[in-house]
PDB file of C-alpha atoms in Angstrom:
ATOM      1  CA  UNK A  13      72.377  78.117 133.449  1.00 55.00           C
ATOM      2  CA  UNK A  14      76.183  78.461 133.719  1.00 56.00           C
ATOM      3  CA  UNK A  15      77.832  77.293 136.867  1.00 56.00           C
ATOM      4  CA  UNK A  16      79.513  79.734 139.242  1.00 56.00           C
ATOM      5  CA  UNK A  17      82.954  78.445 138.163  1.00 54.00           C
ATOM      6  CA  UNK A  18      82.183  79.085 134.483  1.00 54.00           C
ATOM      7  CA  UNK A  19      81.044  82.614 135.303  1.00 54.00           C
ATOM      8  CA  UNK A  20      84.301  83.358 137.206  1.00 57.00           C
ATOM      9  CA  UNK A  21      86.373  82.048 134.323  1.00 53.00           C
ATOM     10  CA  UNK A  22      84.553  84.216 131.833  1.00 59.00           C
ATOM     11  CA  UNK A  23      85.029  87.303 134.059  1.00 55.00           C
ATOM     12  CA  UNK A  24      88.755  86.538 134.292  1.00 57.00           C
ATOM     13  CA  UNK A  25      88.956  86.245 130.501  1.00 58.00           C
ATOM     14  CA  UNK A  26      87.161  89.576 130.092  1.00 55.00           C
ATOM     15  CA  UNK A  27      89.480  91.328 132.557  1.00 56.00           C
ATOM     16  CA  UNK A  28      92.525  89.942 130.722  1.00 56.00           C
ATOM     17  CA  UNK A  29      91.171  91.303 127.435  1.00 56.00           C
ATOM     18  CA  UNK A  30      91.550  94.955 128.565  1.00 61.00           C
ATOM     19  CA  UNK A  31      92.815  97.693 126.277  1.00 69.00           C
ATOM     20  CA  UNK A  32      95.732  96.849 124.072  1.00 73.00           C
ATOM     21  CA  UNK A  33      98.861  98.675 125.211  1.00 77.00           C
ATOM     22  CA  UNK A  34     100.377 101.256 122.892  1.00 76.00           C
ATOM     23  CA  UNK A  35     103.836 100.254 121.672  1.00 83.00           C
ATOM     24  CA  UNK A  36     105.008 103.877 121.474  1.00 83.00           C
ATOM     25  CA  UNK A  37     103.149 105.896 124.126  1.00 85.00           C
ATOM     26  CA  UNK A  38     102.944 109.677 124.001  1.00 86.00           C
ATOM     27  CA  UNK A  39     104.890 111.510 126.678  1.00 88.00           C
ATOM     28  CA  UNK A  40     103.952 114.987 127.792  1.00 89.00           C
ATOM     29  CA  UNK A  41     106.787 117.476 128.368  1.00 88.00           C
ATOM     30  CA  UNK A  42     107.103 121.223 128.415  1.00 91.00           C
ATOM     31  CA  UNK A  43     109.300 123.565 126.432  1.00 91.00           C
ATOM     32  CA  UNK A  44     110.016 127.246 126.829  1.00 94.00           C
ATOM     33  CA  UNK A  45     109.868 129.618 123.890  1.00 94.00           C
ATOM     34  CA  UNK A  46     109.711 133.371 123.708  1.00 96.00           C
ATOM     35  CA  UNK A  47     106.332 135.019 123.208  1.00 96.00           C
ATOM     36  CA  UNK A  48     107.053 136.154 119.644  1.00 96.00           C
ATOM     37  CA  UNK A  49     107.917 132.614 118.533  1.00 95.00           C
ATOM     38  CA  UNK A  50     104.752 131.234 120.138  1.00 94.00           C
ATOM     39  CA  UNK A  51     102.695 133.951 118.435  1.00 94.00           C
ATOM     40  CA  UNK A  52     104.227 133.038 115.062  1.00 94.00           C
ATOM     41  CA  UNK A  53     103.445 129.367 115.651  1.00 93.00           C
ATOM     42  CA  UNK A  54      99.875 130.090 116.708  1.00 92.00           C
ATOM     43  CA  UNK A  55      99.426 132.316 113.640  1.00 93.00           C
ATOM     44  CA  UNK A  56     100.437 129.401 111.375  1.00 91.00           C
ATOM     45  CA  UNK A  57      98.014 126.963 112.980  1.00 91.00           C
ATOM     46  CA  UNK A  58      94.379 126.742 111.991  1.00 89.00           C
ATOM     47  CA  UNK A  59      91.730 126.937 114.696  1.00 87.00           C
ATOM     48  CA  UNK A  60      91.478 123.184 115.250  1.00 90.00           C
ATOM     49  CA  UNK A  61      95.123 122.249 114.476  1.00 91.00           C
ATOM     50  CA  UNK A  62      97.202 120.530 117.129  1.00 92.00           C
ATOM     51  CA  UNK A  63     100.182 122.506 118.365  1.00 92.00           C
ATOM     52  CA  UNK A  64     101.697 119.296 119.764  1.00 92.00           C
ATOM     53  CA  UNK A  65     101.379 117.542 116.415  1.00 92.00           C
ATOM     54  CA  UNK A  66     102.915 120.519 114.599  1.00 93.00           C
ATOM     55  CA  UNK A  67     105.912 120.579 116.967  1.00 93.00           C
ATOM     56  CA  UNK A  68     106.325 116.784 116.791  1.00 93.00           C
ATOM     57  CA  UNK A  69     106.287 116.976 112.967  1.00 94.00           C
ATOM     58  CA  UNK A  70     108.916 119.750 113.076  1.00 93.00           C
ATOM     59  CA  UNK A  71     111.124 117.598 115.326  1.00 93.00           C
ATOM     60  CA  UNK A  72     110.723 114.617 112.979  1.00 93.00           C
ATOM     61  CA  UNK A  73     111.648 116.790 109.977  1.00 93.00           C
ATOM     62  CA  UNK A  74     114.753 118.140 111.731  1.00 92.00           C
ATOM     63  CA  UNK A  75     115.879 114.639 112.714  1.00 92.00           C
ATOM     64  CA  UNK A  76     115.325 113.408 109.136  1.00 90.00           C
ATOM     65  CA  UNK A  77     117.355 116.344 107.739  1.00 88.00           C
ATOM     66  CA  UNK A  78     120.181 115.660 110.189  1.00 86.00           C
ATOM     67  CA  UNK A  79     120.173 111.964 109.288  1.00 88.00           C
ATOM     68  CA  UNK A  80     120.205 112.777 105.580  1.00 85.00           C
ATOM     69  CA  UNK A  81     123.266 114.976 106.146  1.00 81.00           C
ATOM     70  CA  UNK A  82     124.991 112.151 108.015  1.00 81.00           C
ATOM     71  CA  UNK A  83     124.131 109.693 105.230  1.00 82.00           C
ATOM     72  CA  UNK A  84     125.674 112.030 102.639  1.00 80.00           C
ATOM     73  CA  UNK A  85     128.768 112.540 104.794  1.00 76.00           C
ATOM     74  CA  UNK A  86     129.281 108.779 105.119  1.00 80.00           C
ATOM     75  CA  UNK A  87     129.305 108.434 101.315  1.00 82.00           C
ATOM     76  CA  UNK A  88     131.968 111.100 100.739  1.00 81.00           C
ATOM     77  CA  UNK A  89     135.481 109.799 100.254  1.00 81.00           C
ATOM     78  CA  UNK A  90     138.425 110.991 102.321  1.00 81.00           C
ATOM     79  CA  UNK A  91     139.904 112.605  99.230  1.00 82.00           C
ATOM     80  CA  UNK A  92     136.706 114.589  98.581  1.00 85.00           C
ATOM     81  CA  UNK A  93     136.668 115.778 102.189  1.00 82.00           C
ATOM     82  CA  UNK A  94     140.304 116.855 101.942  1.00 84.00           C
ATOM     83  CA  UNK A  95     139.609 118.699  98.667  1.00 85.00           C
ATOM     84  CA  UNK A  96     136.785 120.584 100.395  1.00 82.00           C
ATOM     85  CA  UNK A  97     138.984 121.342 103.399  1.00 84.00           C
ATOM     86  CA  UNK A  98     141.784 122.502 101.082  1.00 82.00           C
ATOM     87  CA  UNK A  99     139.340 124.834  99.341  1.00 84.00           C
ATOM     88  CA  UNK A 100     138.285 126.281 102.683  1.00 84.00           C
ATOM     89  CA  UNK A 101     141.883 127.109 103.582  1.00 82.00           C
ATOM     90  CA  UNK A 102     141.632 129.819 100.929  1.00 79.00           C
ATOM     91  CA  UNK A 103     138.614 131.523 102.495  1.00 80.00           C
ATOM     92  CA  UNK A 104     139.154 130.747 106.191  1.00 82.00           C
ATOM     93  CA  UNK A 105     141.961 131.683 108.539  1.00 84.00           C
ATOM     94  CA  UNK A 106     144.329 128.694 108.444  1.00 84.00           C
ATOM     95  CA  UNK A 107     148.002 128.890 109.364  1.00 87.00           C
ATOM     96  CA  UNK A 108     150.722 127.990 106.852  1.00 87.00           C
ATOM     97  CA  UNK A 109     151.450 124.809 108.828  1.00 88.00           C
ATOM     98  CA  UNK A 110     147.794 123.775 108.719  1.00 88.00           C
ATOM     99  CA  UNK A 111     147.609 124.431 104.971  1.00 85.00           C
ATOM    100  CA  UNK A 112     150.798 122.433 104.401  1.00 88.00           C
ATOM    101  CA  UNK A 113     149.453 119.529 106.459  1.00 90.00           C
ATOM    102  CA  UNK A 114     146.181 119.497 104.510  1.00 86.00           C
ATOM    103  CA  UNK A 115     148.111 119.590 101.200  1.00 86.00           C
ATOM    104  CA  UNK A 116     150.288 116.688 102.344  1.00 89.00           C
ATOM    105  CA  UNK A 117     147.262 114.642 103.434  1.00 88.00           C
ATOM    106  CA  UNK A 118     145.566 115.352 100.095  1.00 86.00           C
ATOM    107  CA  UNK A 119     148.656 114.186  98.191  1.00 88.00           C
ATOM    108  CA  UNK A 120     148.752 110.975 100.244  1.00 87.00           C
ATOM    109  CA  UNK A 121     145.013 110.373  99.731  1.00 84.00           C
ATOM    110  CA  UNK A 122     145.352 110.832  95.965  1.00 84.00           C
ATOM    111  CA  UNK A 123     148.136 108.241  95.841  1.00 83.00           C
ATOM    112  CA  UNK A 124     146.222 105.598  97.809  1.00 78.00           C
ATOM    113  CA  UNK A 125     144.614 102.768  95.841  1.00 76.00           C
ATOM    114  CA  UNK A 126     140.850 103.036  95.449  1.00 65.00           C
ATOM    115  CA  UNK A 127     138.892 100.879  97.869  1.00 58.00           C
ATOM    116  CA  UNK A 128     135.583 101.105  96.043  1.00 52.00           C
ATOM    117  CA  UNK A 129     133.966 102.858  99.035  1.00 51.00           C
ATOM    118  CA  UNK A 130     132.823 106.364  98.195  1.00 47.00           C
TER     119      UNK A 130
END
């Protein structure tokens, strides 16, 4: 028969073994959407689908798209950005001074030595 001390130690060990904590716990929060948007969302979901999971997946997808856009932007050279901006001066309302400045910056960028970073 175990002694009283052994029994207390084993109870302490059991209480220390509780549930493992989640490293990324779920947080509940509320959002407001208009009735038509909620109806469209509910129409897309099957009977047993999780609205919370669907919204969380949509948030993840939007964040991934935004990050992908930032990754692409980081890879574009200054010259390529200036070429795009120069092209937009044709279709958007830029002043003559702004167009001249963009042209000057593009000329300078074209004359710079390549750094190997695109």
